C-alpha cells in the first residue's frame, strides 16, 4: 500500500512538472508572437476588445497610452517636495514647540468640551430637567469647531508624513 502511494505521488509530481513546462512554453510562444506583431497590432487588438466590452465607453476612453507616454504622465503628476528654507536649530526647535503646544491645546479643548457635555448630561439625569438651549447650542458649535480643527490637523500631519 505504501508503495502505491509513493508511485502516485511521483506520477503527480511528474504531471505537475509537465504542466509547468507546458505553461512556460505557451507563455514564451505568446510573448514571441506579440513581439512579432508589434505594438501597433497590440493596440488595435486592445481597441477591438474594448469596443466589445459589456460596459459603456466613449471614444476618448478607447485610446491606449504607449509606454513612453505613460512614463511621462507618471512623472508629470508626481508632487514635488518643497525644500524647507535653511533654518537654524533654534528655529526648528521653536517650530516644534509651537506645533506641540497647538496639539496639546486642541486635546485639552476637546477634553473640556467632553467633560462639559458629560456634566450637563448628569444634571439632566439627576434632578433638573430644564434645558438651556442656548448653552447646548454653544457647546455644539464649540464641539463642531474642534472637530474641524482636529480634522485639519490630521490632514496636515498626513500630508507631512506622505511628503517625507
mmCIF file with all atom_site columns, N, CA, C and O in Angstrom, residues 78-120:
data_model
loop_
_atom_site.group_PDB
_atom_site.id
_atom_site.type_symbol
_atom_site.label_atom_id
_atom_site.label_alt_id
_atom_site.label_comp_id
_atom_site.label_asym_id
_atom_site.label_entity_id
_atom_site.label_seq_id
_atom_site.pdbx_PDB_ins_code
_atom_site.Cartn_x
_atom_site.Cartn_y
_atom_site.Cartn_z
_atom_site.occupancy
_atom_site.B_iso_or_equiv
_atom_site.pdbx_formal_charge
_atom_site.auth_seq_id
_atom_site.auth_comp_id
_atom_site.auth_asym_id
_atom_site.auth_atom_id
_atom_site.pdbx_PDB_model_num
ATOM 1   N N  . UNK A 1 78  ? 3.654   63.576 -10.394 1.00 0.00 ? 78  UNK A N  1
ATOM 2   C CA . UNK A 1 78  ? 4.269   63.405 -9.086  1.00 0.00 ? 78  UNK A CA 1
ATOM 3   C C  . UNK A 1 78  ? 4.395   64.761 -8.396  1.00 0.00 ? 78  UNK A C  1
ATOM 4   O O  . UNK A 1 78  ? 4.902   65.714 -8.983  1.00 0.00 ? 78  UNK A O  1
ATOM 5   N N  . UNK A 1 79  ? 3.917   64.846 -7.154  1.00 0.00 ? 79  UNK A N  1
ATOM 6   C CA . UNK A 1 79  ? 4.072   66.117 -6.440  1.00 0.00 ? 79  UNK A CA 1
ATOM 7   C C  . UNK A 1 79  ? 5.536   66.303 -6.048  1.00 0.00 ? 79  UNK A C  1
ATOM 8   O O  . UNK A 1 79  ? 6.220   65.355 -5.687  1.00 0.00 ? 79  UNK A O  1
ATOM 9   N N  . UNK A 1 80  ? 5.978   67.512 -6.155  1.00 0.00 ? 80  UNK A N  1
ATOM 10  C CA . UNK A 1 80  ? 7.357   67.785 -5.786  1.00 0.00 ? 80  UNK A CA 1
ATOM 11  C C  . UNK A 1 80  ? 7.399   68.251 -4.342  1.00 0.00 ? 80  UNK A C  1
ATOM 12  O O  . UNK A 1 80  ? 6.568   69.042 -3.908  1.00 0.00 ? 80  UNK A O  1
ATOM 13  N N  . UNK A 1 81  ? 8.358   67.736 -3.630  1.00 0.00 ? 81  UNK A N  1
ATOM 14  C CA . UNK A 1 81  ? 8.513   68.117 -2.233  1.00 0.00 ? 81  UNK A CA 1
ATOM 15  C C  . UNK A 1 81  ? 9.153   69.500 -2.175  1.00 0.00 ? 81  UNK A C  1
ATOM 16  O O  . UNK A 1 81  ? 10.092  69.801 -2.910  1.00 0.00 ? 81  UNK A O  1
ATOM 17  N N  . UNK A 1 82  ? 8.622   70.328 -1.299  1.00 0.00 ? 82  UNK A N  1
ATOM 18  C CA . UNK A 1 82  ? 9.159   71.669 -1.145  1.00 0.00 ? 82  UNK A CA 1
ATOM 19  C C  . UNK A 1 82  ? 10.294  71.596 -0.143  1.00 0.00 ? 82  UNK A C  1
ATOM 20  O O  . UNK A 1 82  ? 10.120  71.121 0.987   1.00 0.00 ? 82  UNK A O  1
ATOM 21  N N  . UNK A 1 83  ? 11.442  72.037 -0.576  1.00 0.00 ? 83  UNK A N  1
ATOM 22  C CA . UNK A 1 83  ? 12.599  72.016 0.295   1.00 0.00 ? 83  UNK A CA 1
ATOM 23  C C  . UNK A 1 83  ? 12.488  73.179 1.276   1.00 0.00 ? 83  UNK A C  1
ATOM 24  O O  . UNK A 1 83  ? 12.267  74.326 0.866   1.00 0.00 ? 83  UNK A O  1
ATOM 25  N N  . UNK A 1 84  ? 12.590  72.904 2.569   1.00 0.00 ? 84  UNK A N  1
ATOM 26  C CA . UNK A 1 84  ? 12.462  73.993 3.537   1.00 0.00 ? 84  UNK A CA 1
ATOM 27  C C  . UNK A 1 84  ? 13.649  74.951 3.440   1.00 0.00 ? 84  UNK A C  1
ATOM 28  O O  . UNK A 1 84  ? 14.727  74.586 2.983   1.00 0.00 ? 84  UNK A O  1
ATOM 29  N N  . UNK A 1 85  ? 13.394  76.174 3.865   1.00 0.00 ? 85  UNK A N  1
ATOM 30  C CA . UNK A 1 85  ? 14.472  77.153 3.908   1.00 0.00 ? 85  UNK A CA 1
ATOM 31  C C  . UNK A 1 85  ? 15.533  76.684 4.889   1.00 0.00 ? 85  UNK A C  1
ATOM 32  O O  . UNK A 1 85  ? 15.275  75.843 5.752   1.00 0.00 ? 85  UNK A O  1
ATOM 33  N N  . UNK A 1 86  ? 16.699  77.244 4.765   1.00 0.00 ? 86  UNK A N  1
ATOM 34  C CA . UNK A 1 86  ? 17.754  76.902 5.718   1.00 0.00 ? 86  UNK A CA 1
ATOM 35  C C  . UNK A 1 86  ? 17.384  77.494 7.064   1.00 0.00 ? 86  UNK A C  1
ATOM 36  O O  . UNK A 1 86  ? 17.386  78.719 7.253   1.00 0.00 ? 86  UNK A O  1
ATOM 37  N N  . UNK A 1 87  ? 17.029  76.626 7.983   1.00 0.00 ? 87  UNK A N  1
ATOM 38  C CA . UNK A 1 87  ? 16.612  77.070 9.311   1.00 0.00 ? 87  UNK A CA 1
ATOM 39  C C  . UNK A 1 87  ? 17.677  76.684 10.323  1.00 0.00 ? 87  UNK A C  1
ATOM 40  O O  . UNK A 1 87  ? 18.326  75.649 10.187  1.00 0.00 ? 87  UNK A O  1
ATOM 41  N N  . UNK A 1 88  ? 17.762  77.494 11.339  1.00 0.00 ? 88  UNK A N  1
ATOM 42  C CA . UNK A 1 88  ? 18.702  77.167 12.409  1.00 0.00 ? 88  UNK A CA 1
ATOM 43  C C  . UNK A 1 88  ? 18.051  76.149 13.337  1.00 0.00 ? 88  UNK A C  1
ATOM 44  O O  . UNK A 1 88  ? 16.831  75.939 13.308  1.00 0.00 ? 88  UNK A O  1
ATOM 45  N N  . UNK A 1 89  ? 18.849  75.543 14.154  1.00 0.00 ? 89  UNK A N  1
ATOM 46  C CA . UNK A 1 89  ? 18.334  74.549 15.100  1.00 0.00 ? 89  UNK A CA 1
ATOM 47  C C  . UNK A 1 89  ? 17.347  75.202 16.059  1.00 0.00 ? 89  UNK A C  1
ATOM 48  O O  . UNK A 1 89  ? 16.334  74.601 16.417  1.00 0.00 ? 89  UNK A O  1
ATOM 49  N N  . UNK A 1 90  ? 17.609  76.432 16.448  1.00 0.00 ? 90  UNK A N  1
ATOM 50  C CA . UNK A 1 90  ? 16.709  77.133 17.369  1.00 0.00 ? 90  UNK A CA 1
ATOM 51  C C  . UNK A 1 90  ? 15.340  77.357 16.727  1.00 0.00 ? 90  UNK A C  1
ATOM 52  O O  . UNK A 1 90  ? 14.304  77.202 17.379  1.00 0.00 ? 90  UNK A O  1
ATOM 53  N N  . UNK A 1 91  ? 15.330  77.722 15.443  1.00 0.00 ? 91  UNK A N  1
ATOM 54  C CA . UNK A 1 91  ? 14.062  77.933 14.740  1.00 0.00 ? 91  UNK A CA 1
ATOM 55  C C  . UNK A 1 91  ? 13.272  76.627 14.618  1.00 0.00 ? 91  UNK A C  1
ATOM 56  O O  . UNK A 1 91  ? 12.055  76.608 14.806  1.00 0.00 ? 91  UNK A O  1
ATOM 57  N N  . UNK A 1 92  ? 13.974  75.549 14.317  1.00 0.00 ? 92  UNK A N  1
ATOM 58  C CA . UNK A 1 92  ? 13.312  74.243 14.223  1.00 0.00 ? 92  UNK A CA 1
ATOM 59  C C  . UNK A 1 92  ? 12.740  73.849 15.576  1.00 0.00 ? 92  UNK A C  1
ATOM 60  O O  . UNK A 1 92  ? 11.598  73.389 15.680  1.00 0.00 ? 92  UNK A O  1
ATOM 61  N N  . UNK A 1 93  ? 13.517  74.045 16.631  1.00 0.00 ? 93  UNK A N  1
ATOM 62  C CA . UNK A 1 93  ? 13.067  73.719 17.979  1.00 0.00 ? 93  UNK A CA 1
ATOM 63  C C  . UNK A 1 93  ? 11.842  74.551 18.358  1.00 0.00 ? 93  UNK A C  1
ATOM 64  O O  . UNK A 1 93  ? 10.863  74.039 18.902  1.00 0.00 ? 93  UNK A O  1
ATOM 65  N N  . UNK A 1 94  ? 11.869  75.850 18.025  1.00 0.00 ? 94  UNK A N  1
ATOM 66  C CA . UNK A 1 94  ? 10.736  76.724 18.320  1.00 0.00 ? 94  UNK A CA 1
ATOM 67  C C  . UNK A 1 94  ? 9.487   76.295 17.546  1.00 0.00 ? 94  UNK A C  1
ATOM 68  O O  . UNK A 1 94  ? 8.381   76.255 18.085  1.00 0.00 ? 94  UNK A O  1
ATOM 69  N N  . UNK A 1 95  ? 9.688   75.951 16.281  1.00 0.00 ? 95  UNK A N  1
ATOM 70  C CA . UNK A 1 95  ? 8.572   75.485 15.462  1.00 0.00 ? 95  UNK A CA 1
ATOM 71  C C  . UNK A 1 95  ? 7.956   74.216 16.041  1.00 0.00 ? 95  UNK A C  1
ATOM 72  O O  . UNK A 1 95  ? 6.732   74.083 16.124  1.00 0.00 ? 95  UNK A O  1
ATOM 73  N N  . UNK A 1 96  ? 8.790   73.269 16.446  1.00 0.00 ? 96  UNK A N  1
ATOM 74  C CA . UNK A 1 96  ? 8.289   72.023 17.034  1.00 0.00 ? 96  UNK A CA 1
ATOM 75  C C  . UNK A 1 96  ? 7.546   72.287 18.339  1.00 0.00 ? 96  UNK A C  1
ATOM 76  O O  . UNK A 1 96  ? 6.523   71.669 18.623  1.00 0.00 ? 96  UNK A O  1
ATOM 77  N N  . UNK A 1 97  ? 8.046   73.210 19.148  1.00 0.00 ? 97  UNK A N  1
ATOM 78  C CA . UNK A 1 97  ? 7.358   73.557 20.403  1.00 0.00 ? 97  UNK A CA 1
ATOM 79  C C  . UNK A 1 97  ? 5.997   74.184 20.127  1.00 0.00 ? 97  UNK A C  1
ATOM 80  O O  . UNK A 1 97  ? 5.009   73.870 20.801  1.00 0.00 ? 97  UNK A O  1
ATOM 81  N N  . UNK A 1 98  ? 5.919   75.073 19.119  1.00 0.00 ? 98  UNK A N  1
ATOM 82  C CA . UNK A 1 98  ? 4.636   75.685 18.773  1.00 0.00 ? 98  UNK A CA 1
ATOM 83  C C  . UNK A 1 98  ? 3.653   74.625 18.287  1.00 0.00 ? 98  UNK A C  1
ATOM 84  O O  . UNK A 1 98  ? 2.477   74.635 18.648  1.00 0.00 ? 98  UNK A O  1
ATOM 85  N N  . UNK A 1 99  ? 4.135   73.694 17.458  1.00 0.00 ? 99  UNK A N  1
ATOM 86  C CA . UNK A 1 99  ? 3.283   72.629 16.950  1.00 0.00 ? 99  UNK A CA 1
ATOM 87  C C  . UNK A 1 99  ? 2.775   71.760 18.096  1.00 0.00 ? 99  UNK A C  1
ATOM 88  O O  . UNK A 1 99  ? 1.601   71.423 18.178  1.00 0.00 ? 99  UNK A O  1
ATOM 89  N N  . UNK A 1 100 ? 3.674   71.445 19.011  1.00 0.00 ? 100 UNK A N  1
ATOM 90  C CA . UNK A 1 100 ? 3.302   70.617 20.156  1.00 0.00 ? 100 UNK A CA 1
ATOM 91  C C  . UNK A 1 100 ? 2.273   71.333 21.031  1.00 0.00 ? 100 UNK A C  1
ATOM 92  O O  . UNK A 1 100 ? 1.298   70.720 21.482  1.00 0.00 ? 100 UNK A O  1
ATOM 93  N N  . UNK A 1 101 ? 2.472   72.629 21.278  1.00 0.00 ? 101 UNK A N  1
ATOM 94  C CA . UNK A 1 101 ? 1.520   73.399 22.076  1.00 0.00 ? 101 UNK A CA 1
ATOM 95  C C  . UNK A 1 101 ? 0.151   73.453 21.406  1.00 0.00 ? 101 UNK A C  1
ATOM 96  O O  . UNK A 1 101 ? -0.883  73.339 22.069  1.00 0.00 ? 101 UNK A O  1
ATOM 97  N N  . UNK A 1 102 ? 0.138   73.618 20.080  1.00 0.00 ? 102 UNK A N  1
ATOM 98  C CA . UNK A 1 102 ? -1.129  73.647 19.341  1.00 0.00 ? 102 UNK A CA 1
ATOM 99  C C  . UNK A 1 102 ? -1.852  72.308 19.477  1.00 0.00 ? 102 UNK A C  1
ATOM 100 O O  . UNK A 1 102 ? -3.066  72.255 19.708  1.00 0.00 ? 102 UNK A O  1
ATOM 101 N N  . UNK A 1 103 ? -1.107  71.203 19.382  1.00 0.00 ? 103 UNK A N  1
ATOM 102 C CA . UNK A 1 103 ? -1.712  69.883 19.537  1.00 0.00 ? 103 UNK A CA 1
ATOM 103 C C  . UNK A 1 103 ? -2.269  69.703 20.949  1.00 0.00 ? 103 UNK A C  1
ATOM 104 O O  . UNK A 1 103 ? -3.382  69.207 21.131  1.00 0.00 ? 103 UNK A O  1
ATOM 105 N N  . UNK A 1 104 ? -1.487  70.099 21.956  1.00 0.00 ? 104 UNK A N  1
ATOM 106 C CA . UNK A 1 104 ? -1.955  69.963 23.336  1.00 0.00 ? 104 UNK A CA 1
ATOM 107 C C  . UNK A 1 104 ? -3.187  70.817 23.599  1.00 0.00 ? 104 UNK A C  1
ATOM 108 O O  . UNK A 1 104 ? -4.114  70.393 24.294  1.00 0.00 ? 104 UNK A O  1
ATOM 109 N N  . UNK A 1 105 ? -3.218  72.029 23.032  1.00 0.00 ? 105 UNK A N  1
ATOM 110 C CA . UNK A 1 105 ? -4.385  72.888 23.259  1.00 0.00 ? 105 UNK A CA 1
ATOM 111 C C  . UNK A 1 105 ? -5.625  72.295 22.595  1.00 0.00 ? 105 UNK A C  1
ATOM 112 O O  . UNK A 1 105 ? -6.727  72.380 23.152  1.00 0.00 ? 105 UNK A O  1
ATOM 113 N N  . UNK A 1 106 ? -5.462  71.676 21.422  1.00 0.00 ? 106 UNK A N  1
ATOM 114 C CA . UNK A 1 106 ? -6.606  71.004 20.780  1.00 0.00 ? 106 UNK A CA 1
ATOM 115 C C  . UNK A 1 106 ? -7.109  69.852 21.646  1.00 0.00 ? 106 UNK A C  1
ATOM 116 O O  . UNK A 1 106 ? -8.309  69.692 21.848  1.00 0.00 ? 106 UNK A O  1
ATOM 117 N N  . UNK A 1 107 ? -6.196  69.059 22.157  1.00 0.00 ? 107 UNK A N  1
ATOM 118 C CA . UNK A 1 107 ? -6.577  67.924 23.003  1.00 0.00 ? 107 UNK A CA 1
ATOM 119 C C  . UNK A 1 107 ? -7.273  68.413 24.265  1.00 0.00 ? 107 UNK A C  1
ATOM 120 O O  . UNK A 1 107 ? -8.316  67.881 24.666  1.00 0.00 ? 107 UNK A O  1
ATOM 121 N N  . UNK A 1 108 ? -6.717  69.449 24.877  1.00 0.00 ? 108 UNK A N  1
ATOM 122 C CA . UNK A 1 108 ? -7.306  69.988 26.111  1.00 0.00 ? 108 UNK A CA 1
ATOM 123 C C  . UNK A 1 108 ? -8.696  70.556 25.852  1.00 0.00 ? 108 UNK A C  1
ATOM 124 O O  . UNK A 1 108 ? -9.635  70.313 26.622  1.00 0.00 ? 108 UNK A O  1
ATOM 125 N N  . UNK A 1 109 ? -8.866  71.283 24.765  1.00 0.00 ? 109 UNK A N  1
ATOM 126 C CA . UNK A 1 109 ? -10.179 71.850 24.442  1.00 0.00 ? 109 UNK A CA 1
ATOM 127 C C  . UNK A 1 109 ? -11.200 70.745 24.191  1.00 0.00 ? 109 UNK A C  1
ATOM 128 O O  . UNK A 1 109 ? -12.359 70.840 24.622  1.00 0.00 ? 109 UNK A O  1
ATOM 129 N N  . UNK A 1 110 ? -10.770 69.681 23.527  1.00 0.00 ? 110 UNK A N  1
ATOM 130 C CA . UNK A 1 110 ? -11.678 68.554 23.279  1.00 0.00 ? 110 UNK A CA 1
ATOM 131 C C  . UNK A 1 110 ? -12.083 67.892 24.592  1.00 0.00 ? 110 UNK A C  1
ATOM 132 O O  . UNK A 1 110 ? -13.250 67.529 24.790  1.00 0.00 ? 110 UNK A O  1
ATOM 133 N N  . UNK A 1 111 ? -11.126 67.739 25.506  1.00 0.00 ? 111 UNK A N  1
ATOM 134 C CA . UNK A 1 111 ? -11.437 67.121 26.795  1.00 0.00 ? 111 UNK A CA 1
ATOM 135 C C  . UNK A 1 111 ? -12.374 68.001 27.629  1.00 0.00 ? 111 UNK A C  1
ATOM 136 O O  . UNK A 1 111 ? -13.288 67.499 28.288  1.00 0.00 ? 111 UNK A O  1
ATOM 137 N N  . UNK A 1 112 ? -12.170 69.300 27.593  1.00 0.00 ? 112 UNK A N  1
ATOM 138 C CA . UNK A 1 112 ? -13.039 70.219 28.342  1.00 0.00 ? 112 UNK A CA 1
ATOM 139 C C  . UNK A 1 112 ? -14.460 70.158 27.787  1.00 0.00 ? 112 UNK A C  1
ATOM 140 O O  . UNK A 1 112 ? -15.433 70.084 28.543  1.00 0.00 ? 112 UNK A O  1
ATOM 141 N N  . UNK A 1 113 ? -14.578 70.175 26.479  1.00 0.00 ? 113 UNK A N  1
ATOM 142 C CA . UNK A 1 113 ? -15.906 70.097 25.857  1.00 0.00 ? 113 UNK A CA 1
ATOM 143 C C  . UNK A 1 113 ? -16.583 68.780 26.217  1.00 0.00 ? 113 UNK A C  1
ATOM 144 O O  . UNK A 1 113 ? -17.770 68.752 26.543  1.00 0.00 ? 113 UNK A O  1
ATOM 145 N N  . UNK A 1 114 ? -15.829 67.707 26.176  1.00 0.00 ? 114 UNK A N  1
ATOM 146 C CA . UNK A 1 114 ? -16.382 66.400 26.527  1.00 0.00 ? 114 UNK A CA 1
ATOM 147 C C  . UNK A 1 114 ? -16.871 66.393 27.977  1.00 0.00 ? 114 UNK A C  1
ATOM 148 O O  . UNK A 1 114 ? -17.968 65.914 28.275  1.00 0.00 ? 114 UNK A O  1
ATOM 149 N N  . UNK A 1 115 ? -16.063 66.958 28.867  1.00 0.00 ? 115 UNK A N  1
ATOM 150 C CA . UNK A 1 115 ? -16.446 66.990 30.278  1.00 0.00 ? 115 UNK A CA 1
ATOM 151 C C  . UNK A 1 115 ? -17.672 67.868 30.489  1.00 0.00 ? 115 UNK A C  1
ATOM 152 O O  . UNK A 1 115 ? -18.577 67.514 31.251  1.00 0.00 ? 115 UNK A O  1
ATOM 153 N N  . UNK A 1 116 ? -17.761 68.993 29.798  1.00 0.00 ? 116 UNK A N  1
ATOM 154 C CA . UNK A 1 116 ? -18.920 69.889 29.925  1.00 0.00 ? 116 UNK A CA 1
ATOM 155 C C  . UNK A 1 116 ? -20.199 69.186 29.478  1.00 0.00 ? 116 UNK A C  1
ATOM 156 O O  . UNK A 1 116 ? -21.232 69.268 30.164  1.00 0.00 ? 116 UNK A O  1
ATOM 157 N N  . UNK A 1 117 ? -20.115 68.501 28.364  1.00 0.00 ? 117 UNK A N  1
ATOM 158 C CA . UNK A 1 117 ? -21.291 67.775 27.868  1.00 0.00 ? 117 UNK A CA 1
ATOM 159 C C  . UNK A 1 117 ? -21.673 66.664 28.846  1.00 0.00 ? 117 UNK A C  1
ATOM 160 O O  . UNK A 1 117 ? -22.857 66.449 29.137  1.00 0.00 ? 117 UNK A O  1
ATOM 161 N N  . UNK A 1 118 ? -20.672 65.973 29.376  1.00 0.00 ? 118 UNK A N  1
ATOM 162 C CA . UNK A 1 118 ? -20.934 64.900 30.342  1.00 0.00 ? 118 UNK A CA 1
ATOM 163 C C  . UNK A 1 118 ? -21.603 65.456 31.608  1.00 0.00 ? 118 UNK A C  1
ATOM 164 O O  . UNK A 1 118 ? -22.560 64.882 32.124  1.00 0.00 ? 118 UNK A O  1
ATOM 165 N N  . UNK A 1 119 ? -21.091 66.596 32.117  1.00 0.00 ? 119 UNK A N  1
ATOM 166 C CA . UNK A 1 119 ? -21.675 67.211 33.315  1.00 0.00 ? 119 UNK A CA 1
ATOM 167 C C  . UNK A 1 119 ? -23.123 67.630 33.064  1.00 0.00 ? 119 UNK A C  1
ATOM 168 O O  . UNK A 1 119 ? -24.002 67.423 33.904  1.00 0.00 ? 119 UNK A O  1
ATOM 169 N N  . UNK A 1 120 ? -23.380 68.215 31.887  1.00 0.00 ? 120 UNK A N  1
ATOM 170 C CA . UNK A 1 120 ? -24.739 68.630 31.566  1.00 0.00 ? 120 UNK A CA 1
ATOM 171 C C  . UNK A 1 120 ? -25.673 67.421 31.509  1.00 0.00 ? 120 UNK A C  1
ATOM 172 O O  . UNK A 1 120 ? -26.811 67.464 31.968  1.00 0.00 ? 120 UNK A O  1
#
